[in-house]
């Protein structure tokens, strides 16, 4: 991982950010938990998406990390397909993208770089 980048790992029910060699932040949510708790329809309704955003925002707020220019989030190209039972067009994909988007927006990332698994 290069300087100025953070590794993002989306697991079914948790998400972690590796901010540096000794700095890992774990969010108690992942695509599967957001999909099952918030996104009941396919495609999700606007209200469901707003509720999911609120859940992710609250988890990010609890980390205590301020919004600051942070550079790039690095994630694996096989990440979404590797989640157990994940469908290409399902709520899990919407939830994963929502987590990525909210993390970038609220913590100050300006880019995402997808790397091989």
Short mmCIF file of C-alpha atoms in Angstrom, two decimals:
data_model
loop_
_atom_site.label_atom_id
_atom_site.label_comp_id
_atom_site.label_asym_id
_atom_site.label_seq_id
_atom_site.Cartn_x
_atom_site.Cartn_y
_atom_site.Cartn_z
CA UNK A 1 0.00 0.00 0.00
CA UNK A 2 1.43 3.39 -0.93
CA UNK A 3 1.71 6.42 1.33
CA UNK A 4 -1.51 8.42 1.48
CA UNK A 5 -3.71 5.41 0.86
CA UNK A 6 -5.98 3.32 3.05
CA UNK A 7 -6.89 -0.32 2.48
CA UNK A 8 -10.62 -1.01 2.67
CA UNK A 9 -11.83 -4.53 3.40
CA UNK A 10 -15.54 -5.25 3.16
CA UNK A 11 -16.49 -8.45 4.93
CA UNK A 12 -20.08 -9.68 5.10
CA UNK A 13 -20.81 -8.15 8.52
CA UNK A 14 -17.87 -5.86 9.21
CA UNK A 15 -15.72 -3.35 7.38
CA UNK A 16 -12.19 -2.42 8.27
CA UNK A 17 -9.91 0.39 7.22
CA UNK A 18 -6.16 -0.08 7.42
CA UNK A 19 -4.97 3.49 7.82
CA UNK A 20 -1.34 2.52 8.40
CA UNK A 21 0.85 -0.30 9.71
CA UNK A 22 -0.50 -0.01 13.26
CA UNK A 23 -3.80 1.77 12.65
CA UNK A 24 -6.85 -0.34 11.85
CA UNK A 25 -10.42 0.84 12.35
CA UNK A 26 -13.23 -1.72 12.35
CA UNK A 27 -16.82 -0.75 11.56
CA UNK A 28 -19.43 -3.16 12.96
CA UNK A 29 -21.24 -3.40 9.64
CA UNK A 30 -20.69 -4.87 6.22
CA UNK A 31 -22.60 -5.26 2.97
CA UNK A 32 -24.54 -8.28 4.19
CA UNK A 33 -25.66 -6.66 7.45
CA UNK A 34 -26.61 -3.39 5.73
CA UNK A 35 -28.52 -5.31 3.05
CA UNK A 36 -30.42 -7.48 5.52
CA UNK A 37 -31.08 -4.70 8.06
CA UNK A 38 -31.89 -1.82 5.71
CA UNK A 39 -32.24 -2.74 2.02
CA UNK A 40 -35.35 -4.93 1.88
CA UNK A 41 -36.28 -4.35 -1.78
CA UNK A 42 -34.39 -4.90 -5.04
CA UNK A 43 -33.82 -2.23 -6.04
CA UNK A 44 -33.88 -0.59 -2.61
CA UNK A 45 -36.39 2.20 -2.02
CA UNK A 46 -35.19 5.76 -1.45
CA UNK A 47 -36.18 5.48 2.23
CA UNK A 48 -34.19 2.24 2.62
CA UNK A 49 -31.12 3.87 1.07
CA UNK A 50 -31.46 6.86 3.41
CA UNK A 51 -31.75 4.54 6.41
CA UNK A 52 -28.65 2.62 5.28
CA UNK A 53 -26.74 5.89 4.85
CA UNK A 54 -27.70 6.90 8.40
CA UNK A 55 -26.41 3.57 9.79
CA UNK A 56 -23.07 3.91 7.97
CA UNK A 57 -22.70 7.59 8.91
CA UNK A 58 -23.30 6.75 12.59
CA UNK A 59 -20.68 3.98 12.50
CA UNK A 60 -18.17 6.32 10.86
CA UNK A 61 -18.91 9.03 13.42
CA UNK A 62 -18.28 6.59 16.28
CA UNK A 63 -14.74 5.96 14.98
CA UNK A 64 -13.78 9.49 15.99
CA UNK A 65 -11.89 9.95 12.72
CA UNK A 66 -12.24 13.53 11.47
CA UNK A 67 -12.82 14.37 7.85
CA UNK A 68 -9.43 15.27 6.41
CA UNK A 69 -7.69 14.93 3.06
CA UNK A 70 -6.66 11.26 3.10
CA UNK A 71 -5.82 10.39 -0.48
CA UNK A 72 -6.88 7.06 -1.94
CA UNK A 73 -8.82 4.05 -0.73
CA UNK A 74 -7.35 0.80 -2.08
CA UNK A 75 -9.58 -2.24 -2.43
CA UNK A 76 -9.49 -5.60 -4.18
CA UNK A 77 -11.08 -6.14 -7.59
CA UNK A 78 -12.46 -9.49 -6.39
CA UNK A 79 -13.86 -8.04 -3.19
CA UNK A 80 -17.53 -7.93 -4.09
CA UNK A 81 -17.59 -11.28 -5.89
CA UNK A 82 -15.75 -12.94 -2.99
CA UNK A 83 -18.44 -12.24 -0.41
CA UNK A 84 -20.42 -15.43 0.31
CA UNK A 85 -23.59 -15.61 -1.74
CA UNK A 86 -23.17 -12.17 -3.29
CA UNK A 87 -25.14 -11.56 -6.47
CA UNK A 88 -23.93 -9.08 -9.06
CA UNK A 89 -27.14 -7.05 -9.00
CA UNK A 90 -28.36 -7.62 -5.46
CA UNK A 91 -28.73 -5.55 -2.32
CA UNK A 92 -25.26 -6.65 -1.12
CA UNK A 93 -23.66 -4.83 -4.05
CA UNK A 94 -25.72 -1.71 -3.36
CA UNK A 95 -24.71 -1.90 0.32
CA UNK A 96 -21.01 -2.33 -0.51
CA UNK A 97 -21.07 0.67 -2.82
CA UNK A 98 -22.96 2.69 -0.22
CA UNK A 99 -20.35 1.87 2.45
CA UNK A 100 -17.54 2.82 0.06
CA UNK A 101 -19.24 6.08 -0.94
CA UNK A 102 -20.04 7.16 2.63
CA UNK A 103 -16.53 6.30 3.82
CA UNK A 104 -15.00 8.36 1.03
CA UNK A 105 -17.38 11.27 1.59
CA UNK A 106 -17.25 11.47 5.39
CA UNK A 107 -13.56 10.72 5.91
CA UNK A 108 -12.16 12.79 3.04
CA UNK A 109 -10.95 10.29 0.43
CA UNK A 110 -10.74 11.61 -3.10
CA UNK A 111 -10.17 8.42 -5.09
CA UNK A 112 -10.54 4.67 -5.04
CA UNK A 113 -8.00 2.33 -6.62
CA UNK A 114 -9.02 -1.23 -7.40
CA UNK A 115 -6.20 -3.77 -7.29
CA UNK A 116 -6.10 -7.50 -8.00
CA UNK A 117 -7.07 -9.89 -5.21
#
